[in-house]
Amino acid sequence: MTTQELLCRAKAAKAAAAALSTQQKNALLCAMAGALCAHSGAILEANRADLGAARGHISDVMLDRLALSEARIAAMAQGMRDVAALPDPVGEELARTVRPNGLVIRKVRVAMGVIAVIYESRPNVTSDAAALCLKSGSVCVLRGGKEAIRTNRAVVDALHAGLCAQGADPALIGLVEDTSRASAAALMAARGTVDLLIPRGGKGLIRACVEQAKVPCIETGTGICHIYVDKAADLAMALAIVDNAKTSRPSVCNAAEVCLVHRDVAAAFLPMLAQRMAQKHTELRLCPRAAAVIPGTPAGPDDFDTEFLDYILAVRVVDSLEEAAAHIALHSTGHSEAIVTADKAAAEAFTRAVDSAAVYVNASTRFTDGGEFGLGCEMGISTQKLGARGPMGLAELTSYKYIVEGSGQTR
């Protein structure tokens, strides 16, 4: 099926998706979750083929993003069940106003329509996006990367089996099997069909969508995330937070890429950091002041502007909280930043000064995630300010309309 044919089918299914009741949507989600588990053998076989083709062409960290296991498939299925358990946003009354002339104006959440998602590497996005779009009353058109096409096809086959078992139209979930740039361009240009485009991936993909899309587009951000170790930090806590933020899963967008350290604690903290990062086989890219305290690789001109997605951490010593905030303002992508401090005033100053989608006090940036925020699985992390910002759950995938009830009023 061509991309245009898939888009036509998606548009035709839009009304049916919007008309599904909460009970129907939840039944479909649970059926699809069960089908994922039932088809795990076929999904894993397809995933092994994708991994074999990708090995030697992408890094080990990116291979980990691509890899599935029985446990990961079970987690994908559970994510769908979790979405089923969430409140249905469609139909929620956001505001009600009664005008002096008697008109009753209600602002009500409605489905977006057709949501297209362009993403890379991670096949769990396939089931996450399908679940969120369905529960929010929309049709989804999914376009993954070439490195995961076999896995994505197997996942969507399983989801279609779940839909068909409930008598639903499989067009509710569409997969673009053409992984060329032409298919991505077709989604970006699909005015009148695609109501919202969401890119999930690297800097190049997101920039291309934001700059070229002719349809409404959410900018999901690359994550140059910072942790600032304040002069009043508990250094043991700071070490644990930096370790978790950098090494627990370095290939994801909420992993820390930069550690800023106040000069007053640099002599004590940096050796602790060097020892821990050496244990985790993580390379430190150091500013000259940090390099005077611990061994490491001198930071290059781009190291504080790079989303490494790997076991690499850029480190800079700063003279003050204000300098840390200024550095973040200059280099951050607006995703997630953290301060480690026991000083309440410093924490408040940091949260006021830093303008990112998520700002943490004494916690790892790795919590910027729909599940961790109680939203169920998420569509992505929006770093823009207009509309959705931060983890995009069900509510962020809806629009609204005004329903105006009168009794014969004329103007």
Short mmCIF file of C-alpha atoms in Angstrom, two decimals:
data_model
loop_
_atom_site.label_atom_id
_atom_site.label_comp_id
_atom_site.label_asym_id
_atom_site.label_seq_id
_atom_site.Cartn_x
_atom_site.Cartn_y
_atom_site.Cartn_z
CA MET A 1 0.00 0.00 0.00
CA THR A 2 1.38 3.41 -0.91
CA THR A 3 1.68 6.21 1.63
CA GLN A 4 -1.11 8.14 -0.08
CA GLU A 5 -3.42 5.12 0.00
CA LEU A 6 -2.65 4.65 3.68
CA LEU A 7 -3.44 8.31 4.37
CA CYS A 8 -6.76 8.03 2.53
CA ARG A 9 -7.70 5.00 4.63
CA ALA A 10 -6.72 6.87 7.80
CA LYS A 11 -8.87 9.86 6.89
CA ALA A 12 -11.82 7.58 6.14
CA ALA A 13 -11.46 5.94 9.57
CA LYS A 14 -11.29 9.24 11.47
CA ALA A 15 -15.01 9.55 12.19
CA ALA A 16 -15.21 5.97 13.46
CA ALA A 17 -12.27 6.52 15.80
CA ALA A 18 -13.80 9.66 17.25
CA ALA A 19 -17.13 7.87 17.80
CA LEU A 20 -15.67 5.01 19.87
CA SER A 21 -16.94 4.93 23.43
CA THR A 22 -14.55 4.72 26.36
CA GLN A 23 -15.55 1.10 26.92
CA GLN A 24 -14.91 0.23 23.27
CA LYS A 25 -11.49 1.91 23.29
CA ASN A 26 -10.48 0.12 26.47
CA ALA A 27 -11.60 -3.24 25.09
CA LEU A 28 -9.56 -2.65 21.93
CA LEU A 29 -6.48 -1.68 23.94
CA CYS A 30 -6.70 -4.80 26.09
CA ALA A 31 -7.22 -6.98 23.01
CA MET A 32 -4.18 -5.45 21.33
CA ALA A 33 -2.10 -5.95 24.47
CA GLY A 34 -3.04 -9.60 24.53
CA ALA A 35 -2.25 -9.93 20.83
CA LEU A 36 1.21 -8.45 21.39
CA CYS A 37 2.02 -11.17 23.89
CA ALA A 38 0.44 -13.89 21.73
CA HIS A 39 2.54 -12.80 18.73
CA SER A 40 5.78 -12.34 20.70
CA GLY A 41 7.51 -15.17 18.83
CA ALA A 42 6.95 -13.54 15.45
CA ILE A 43 7.90 -10.13 16.81
CA LEU A 44 11.16 -11.44 18.28
CA GLU A 45 12.02 -13.26 15.06
CA ALA A 46 11.53 -10.04 13.09
CA ASN A 47 13.55 -8.13 15.67
CA ARG A 48 16.46 -10.57 15.37
CA ALA A 49 16.49 -9.95 11.63
CA ASP A 50 16.52 -6.18 12.16
CA LEU A 51 19.33 -6.47 14.70
CA GLY A 52 21.37 -8.64 12.37
CA ALA A 53 21.00 -6.13 9.55
CA ALA A 54 21.82 -3.16 11.78
CA ARG A 55 24.80 -4.65 13.62
CA GLY A 56 27.98 -2.96 12.46
CA HIS A 57 26.07 0.03 11.11
CA ILE A 58 24.82 1.57 14.38
CA SER A 59 26.36 1.81 17.84
CA ASP A 60 25.84 -0.74 20.60
CA VAL A 61 23.80 1.84 22.50
CA MET A 62 21.48 2.28 19.50
CA LEU A 63 21.27 -1.48 19.08
CA ASP A 64 19.95 -1.60 22.63
CA ARG A 65 17.20 0.85 21.65
CA LEU A 66 16.25 -1.43 18.77
CA ALA A 67 16.39 -4.72 20.68
CA LEU A 68 13.28 -6.42 22.04
CA SER A 69 12.92 -9.30 24.48
CA GLU A 70 10.02 -11.16 26.03
CA ALA A 71 10.24 -8.77 28.96
CA ARG A 72 10.19 -5.68 26.76
CA ILE A 73 7.22 -6.97 24.78
CA ALA A 74 5.42 -7.70 28.05
CA ALA A 75 6.19 -4.12 29.13
CA MET A 76 4.79 -2.80 25.83
CA ALA A 77 1.59 -4.77 26.42
CA GLN A 78 1.36 -3.54 29.99
CA GLY A 79 1.81 0.01 28.72
CA MET A 80 -1.29 -0.46 26.56
CA ARG A 81 -3.25 -1.81 29.52
CA ASP A 82 -2.09 1.15 31.59
CA VAL A 83 -3.47 3.51 28.95
CA ALA A 84 -6.75 1.62 29.03
CA ALA A 85 -6.91 2.26 32.79
CA LEU A 86 -6.47 6.03 32.38
CA PRO A 87 -9.42 8.43 32.25
CA ASP A 88 -10.70 9.14 28.75
CA PRO A 89 -9.97 12.79 27.89
CA VAL A 90 -12.46 12.98 25.01
CA GLY A 91 -15.59 14.83 26.02
CA GLU A 92 -14.08 16.38 29.13
CA GLU A 93 -15.55 19.81 29.82
CA LEU A 94 -12.68 22.24 30.29
CA ALA A 95 -14.73 25.36 30.94
CA ARG A 96 -18.33 26.55 31.02
CA THR A 97 -19.52 30.15 30.70
CA VAL A 98 -23.05 31.52 30.84
CA ARG A 99 -23.29 34.82 29.00
CA PRO A 100 -25.66 37.66 30.02
CA ASN A 101 -27.83 36.85 26.99
CA GLY A 102 -28.34 33.29 28.22
CA LEU A 103 -25.92 31.52 25.86
CA VAL A 104 -24.14 28.60 27.52
CA ILE A 105 -20.61 28.20 26.11
CA ARG A 106 -18.81 24.97 26.88
CA LYS A 107 -15.17 24.22 26.02
CA VAL A 108 -14.89 20.46 25.43
CA ARG A 109 -11.99 18.16 24.59
CA VAL A 110 -12.25 16.45 21.20
CA ALA A 111 -10.11 14.00 19.25
CA MET A 112 -7.31 15.40 17.12
CA GLY A 113 -8.23 13.30 14.06
CA VAL A 114 -5.31 11.75 12.19
CA ILE A 115 -1.97 11.82 14.00
CA ALA A 116 1.17 10.94 12.05
CA VAL A 117 4.28 9.90 13.97
CA ILE A 118 7.75 9.73 12.41
CA TYR A 119 10.25 8.00 14.66
CA GLU A 120 13.52 6.08 14.74
CA SER A 121 14.90 2.86 16.16
CA ARG A 122 12.63 2.14 19.11
CA PRO A 123 9.87 -0.36 18.23
CA ASN A 124 8.12 0.20 21.57
CA VAL A 125 7.09 3.58 20.15
CA THR A 126 4.86 1.66 17.72
CA SER A 127 2.62 0.25 20.44
CA ASP A 128 2.87 3.35 22.66
CA ALA A 129 1.77 5.67 19.86
CA ALA A 130 -1.01 3.34 18.75
CA ALA A 131 -2.37 3.11 22.30
CA LEU A 132 -2.29 6.85 22.97
CA CYS A 133 -3.84 7.77 19.64
CA LEU A 134 -6.64 5.23 19.99
CA LYS A 135 -7.52 6.22 23.57
CA SER A 136 -7.54 9.89 22.61
CA GLY A 137 -9.97 9.11 19.78
CA SER A 138 -7.58 9.49 16.84
CA VAL A 139 -6.29 7.39 13.97
CA CYS A 140 -2.51 6.98 13.86
CA VAL A 141 -0.21 6.73 10.87
CA LEU A 142 3.18 5.40 11.96
CA ARG A 143 6.41 5.78 10.03
CA GLY A 144 9.39 4.16 11.75
CA GLY A 145 13.00 3.93 10.63
CA LYS A 146 14.40 1.44 8.16
CA GLU A 147 16.46 -0.25 10.89
CA ALA A 148 13.24 -1.40 12.63
CA ILE A 149 10.88 -2.01 9.72
CA ARG A 150 10.57 -5.79 10.19
CA THR A 151 9.90 -5.40 13.91
CA ASN A 152 7.42 -2.58 13.41
CA ARG A 153 5.58 -4.60 10.77
CA ALA A 154 5.32 -7.56 13.16
CA VAL A 155 4.11 -5.33 16.00
CA VAL A 156 1.45 -3.71 13.82
CA ASP A 157 0.36 -7.13 12.54
CA ALA A 158 -0.22 -8.13 16.16
CA LEU A 159 -2.12 -4.91 16.90
CA HIS A 160 -4.29 -5.44 13.82
CA ALA A 161 -5.06 -8.96 15.03
CA GLY A 162 -6.28 -7.47 18.30
CA LEU A 163 -8.43 -4.91 16.48
CA CYS A 164 -9.95 -7.49 14.15
CA ALA A 165 -10.75 -9.83 17.06
CA GLN A 166 -12.98 -7.03 18.36
CA GLY A 167 -14.52 -6.31 14.95
CA ALA A 168 -12.70 -2.96 14.58
CA ASP A 169 -11.25 -1.44 11.43
CA PRO A 170 -7.48 -2.13 11.18
CA ALA A 171 -7.17 1.25 9.44
CA LEU A 172 -7.26 2.78 12.94
CA ILE A 173 -3.52 1.96 13.03
CA GLY A 174 -1.54 2.41 9.84
CA LEU A 175 2.12 1.62 9.20
CA VAL A 176 4.04 3.30 6.39
CA GLU A 177 6.28 0.57 5.04
CA ASP A 178 8.19 2.88 2.72
CA THR A 179 11.11 4.06 4.87
CA SER A 180 12.54 6.41 2.27
CA ARG A 181 12.62 10.17 2.70
CA ALA A 182 9.77 10.40 0.22
CA SER A 183 7.32 8.87 2.67
CA ALA A 184 8.38 11.24 5.44
CA ALA A 185 7.97 14.16 3.04
CA ALA A 186 4.51 12.90 2.09
CA LEU A 187 3.41 12.95 5.74
CA MET A 188 4.84 16.44 6.23
CA ALA A 189 2.89 17.68 3.21
CA ALA A 190 -0.42 15.90 3.89
CA ARG A 191 -2.59 18.96 4.49
CA GLY A 192 -6.24 18.04 4.75
CA THR A 193 -5.38 14.52 5.92
CA VAL A 194 -2.86 14.72 8.78
CA ASP A 195 -4.14 16.84 11.65
CA LEU A 196 -0.95 16.61 13.73
CA LEU A 197 2.60 15.47 12.96
CA ILE A 198 4.89 14.33 15.78
CA PRO A 199 8.57 13.57 15.07
CA ARG A 200 10.39 11.38 17.59
CA GLY A 201 14.07 10.94 16.98
CA GLY A 202 17.35 12.69 16.49
CA LYS A 203 18.16 16.31 15.87
CA GLY A 204 18.14 15.97 12.08
CA LEU A 205 14.70 14.36 11.93
CA ILE A 206 13.13 16.90 14.28
CA ARG A 207 14.68 19.86 12.44
CA ALA A 208 13.50 18.53 9.09
CA CYS A 209 9.92 18.15 10.33
CA VAL A 210 9.78 21.53 12.04
CA GLU A 211 11.26 23.33 9.03
CA GLN A 212 9.52 21.47 6.21
CA ALA A 213 6.13 20.35 7.55
CA LYS A 214 3.05 21.97 6.00
CA VAL A 215 0.84 20.34 8.65
CA PRO A 216 0.75 21.25 12.37
CA CYS A 217 3.88 19.82 14.01
CA ILE A 218 4.92 19.30 17.62
CA GLU A 219 8.63 19.84 18.25
CA THR A 220 9.79 16.97 20.41
CA GLY A 221 13.21 17.81 21.64
CA THR A 222 16.62 16.37 21.55
CA GLY A 223 17.86 16.20 25.11
CA ILE A 224 20.98 18.11 26.02
CA CYS A 225 20.08 17.75 29.70
CA HIS A 226 22.14 19.36 32.47
CA ILE A 227 22.77 18.60 36.13
CA TYR A 228 24.16 21.43 38.24
CA VAL A 229 25.94 20.43 41.45
CA ASP A 230 25.55 23.44 43.70
CA LYS A 231 27.98 24.52 46.40
CA ALA A 232 25.37 23.43 48.98
CA ALA A 233 24.88 19.98 47.44
CA ASP A 234 25.00 16.71 49.34
CA LEU A 235 27.84 15.28 47.27
CA ALA A 236 26.88 11.63 47.78
CA MET A 237 23.38 12.47 46.56
CA ALA A 238 24.80 14.43 43.63
CA LEU A 239 27.00 11.50 42.61
CA ALA A 240 24.08 9.08 42.68
CA ILE A 241 21.91 11.45 40.64
CA VAL A 242 24.55 12.13 37.99
CA ASP A 243 25.34 8.42 37.75
CA ASN A 244 21.69 7.51 37.26
CA ALA A 245 21.02 10.36 34.83
CA LYS A 246 24.03 9.51 32.67
CA THR A 247 24.50 5.75 32.81
CA SER A 248 21.16 4.06 33.57
CA ARG A 249 20.19 4.37 29.89
CA PRO A 250 22.39 6.80 27.98
CA SER A 251 20.59 6.34 24.65
CA VAL A 252 17.39 8.12 25.71
CA CYS A 253 16.56 11.82 25.50
CA ASN A 254 16.22 12.34 29.27
CA ALA A 255 19.77 11.15 29.96
CA ALA A 256 22.15 13.83 31.25
CA GLU A 257 24.80 15.03 28.82
CA VAL A 258 26.39 17.84 30.87
CA CYS A 259 27.41 18.17 34.51
CA LEU A 260 28.06 21.66 35.87
CA VAL A 261 29.92 21.84 39.18
CA HIS A 262 30.25 24.84 41.48
CA ARG A 263 33.88 25.80 42.06
CA ASP A 264 33.54 25.51 45.86
CA VAL A 265 32.87 21.75 45.66
CA ALA A 266 34.83 20.92 42.49
CA ALA A 267 37.93 19.69 44.32
CA ALA A 268 35.85 17.28 46.41
CA PHE A 269 33.21 16.23 43.89
CA LEU A 270 35.16 15.81 40.66
CA PRO A 271 37.41 12.97 41.93
CA MET A 272 34.28 11.18 43.16
CA LEU A 273 32.71 11.65 39.74
CA ALA A 274 35.81 10.46 37.88
CA GLN A 275 36.00 7.29 39.93
CA ARG A 276 32.31 6.46 39.47
CA MET A 277 32.30 7.21 35.75
CA ALA A 278 35.40 5.07 35.26
CA GLN A 279 33.50 2.18 36.84
CA LYS A 280 30.70 2.77 34.34
CA HIS A 281 33.12 3.10 31.38
CA THR A 282 31.96 6.66 30.78
CA GLU A 283 34.27 9.16 29.13
CA LEU A 284 34.50 12.63 30.67
CA ARG A 285 34.94 15.63 28.37
CA LEU A 286 36.43 18.30 30.62
CA CYS A 287 36.66 22.08 30.57
CA PRO A 288 40.15 23.40 31.49
CA ARG A 289 39.21 24.02 35.15
CA ALA A 290 37.85 20.50 35.54
CA ALA A 291 40.90 19.06 33.73
CA ALA A 292 43.10 20.72 36.34
CA VAL A 293 41.46 18.52 39.00
CA ILE A 294 40.87 15.13 37.30
CA PRO A 295 42.10 13.31 34.20
CA GLY A 296 39.88 13.12 31.14
CA THR A 297 39.48 14.24 27.55
CA PRO A 298 39.67 17.99 26.93
CA ALA A 299 36.25 19.24 25.90
CA GLY A 300 36.03 20.24 22.24
CA PRO A 301 34.13 23.22 20.84
CA ASP A 302 30.95 21.16 20.28
CA ASP A 303 30.92 18.99 23.38
CA PHE A 304 28.56 21.24 25.34
CA ASP A 305 26.15 21.31 22.38
CA THR A 306 26.01 17.58 21.66
CA GLU A 307 23.40 15.00 22.58
CA PHE A 308 25.88 12.13 22.93
CA LEU A 309 23.34 9.33 23.56
CA ASP A 310 26.35 7.36 24.73
CA TYR A 311 28.65 6.87 27.70
CA ILE A 312 30.09 10.39 27.43
CA LEU A 313 29.58 13.28 29.85
CA ALA A 314 30.72 16.88 29.38
CA VAL A 315 31.86 18.55 32.61
CA ARG A 316 32.33 22.23 33.38
CA VAL A 317 33.24 24.10 36.58
CA VAL A 318 31.22 27.29 37.16
CA ASP A 319 31.62 30.13 39.64
CA SER A 320 27.97 30.53 40.60
CA LEU A 321 24.39 29.37 40.18
CA GLU A 322 23.87 32.35 37.87
CA GLU A 323 26.70 31.15 35.63
CA ALA A 324 25.21 27.65 35.59
CA ALA A 325 21.81 29.03 34.58
CA ALA A 326 23.42 31.18 31.87
CA HIS A 327 25.30 28.15 30.51
CA ILE A 328 22.04 26.16 30.40
CA ALA A 329 20.22 29.01 28.65
CA LEU A 330 22.94 29.07 25.98
CA HIS A 331 23.35 25.33 25.42
CA SER A 332 20.18 23.56 26.53
CA THR A 333 17.55 22.15 24.16
CA GLY A 334 14.84 22.96 26.69
CA HIS A 335 14.22 19.36 27.73
CA SER A 336 15.22 18.63 31.35
CA GLU A 337 17.65 20.20 33.82
CA ALA A 338 18.40 19.51 37.48
CA ILE A 339 20.01 21.17 40.48
CA VAL A 340 21.39 19.26 43.43
CA THR A 341 21.39 21.46 46.52
CA ALA A 342 20.39 21.61 50.18
CA ASP A 343 19.81 25.35 49.88
CA LYS A 344 16.11 26.08 49.38
CA ALA A 345 16.78 29.59 48.09
CA ALA A 346 19.22 28.23 45.50
CA ALA A 347 16.66 25.65 44.39
CA GLU A 348 14.01 28.33 43.98
CA ALA A 349 16.39 30.60 42.07
CA PHE A 350 17.32 27.73 39.73
CA THR A 351 13.73 26.74 39.00
CA ARG A 352 12.85 30.37 38.24
CA ALA A 353 15.87 30.97 36.02
CA VAL A 354 15.90 27.75 33.99
CA ASP A 355 13.32 27.67 31.20
CA SER A 356 13.03 24.01 30.24
CA ALA A 357 10.06 21.67 30.00
CA ALA A 358 11.07 19.88 33.21
CA VAL A 359 13.24 21.36 35.97
CA TYR A 360 14.30 19.10 38.86
CA VAL A 361 15.49 19.72 42.39
CA ASN A 362 17.50 16.84 43.89
CA ALA A 363 16.31 14.23 41.39
CA SER A 364 17.50 12.60 38.18
CA THR A 365 16.44 13.93 34.79
CA ARG A 366 15.58 10.34 33.88
CA PHE A 367 12.11 10.87 35.37
CA THR A 368 11.00 12.98 32.39
CA ASP A 369 8.75 10.27 31.05
CA GLY A 370 5.02 9.85 30.62
CA GLY A 371 4.87 6.75 32.79
CA GLU A 372 6.91 8.33 35.57
CA PHE A 373 4.67 11.42 35.46
CA GLY A 374 1.56 9.27 35.80
CA LEU A 375 0.44 9.85 32.21
CA GLY A 376 0.82 6.26 31.04
CA CYS A 377 3.12 5.77 28.08
CA GLU A 378 3.93 8.99 26.28
CA MET A 379 4.10 10.14 22.66
CA GLY A 380 7.26 12.14 23.20
CA ILE A 381 8.72 15.05 25.15
CA SER A 382 7.65 18.38 23.72
CA THR A 383 10.22 21.15 24.17
CA GLN A 384 8.13 23.88 22.59
CA LYS A 385 6.03 26.35 24.57
CA LEU A 386 2.92 26.67 22.42
CA GLY A 387 0.52 23.83 23.11
CA ALA A 388 1.93 20.64 24.57
CA ARG A 389 5.08 20.89 26.71
CA GLY A 390 6.96 18.09 28.44
CA PRO A 391 5.74 14.46 28.34
CA MET A 392 2.82 14.17 25.92
CA GLY A 393 0.08 12.00 27.33
CA LEU A 394 -3.56 11.62 26.37
CA ALA A 395 -4.67 15.17 27.10
CA GLU A 396 -1.86 16.62 24.99
CA LEU A 397 -3.08 14.58 21.99
CA THR A 398 -6.53 16.17 21.98
CA SER A 399 -7.87 19.49 20.77
CA TYR A 400 -11.01 21.25 21.93
CA LYS A 401 -14.07 22.90 20.51
CA TYR A 402 -16.71 25.25 21.83
CA ILE A 403 -20.27 23.99 22.10
CA VAL A 404 -22.68 26.91 22.35
CA GLU A 405 -26.24 26.25 23.55
CA GLY A 406 -28.92 28.88 23.08
CA SER A 407 -32.66 29.40 23.17
CA GLY A 408 -33.16 31.46 20.04
CA GLN A 409 -30.65 34.24 20.65
CA THR A 410 -29.64 36.38 17.65
CA ARG A 411 -26.97 39.04 17.39
#
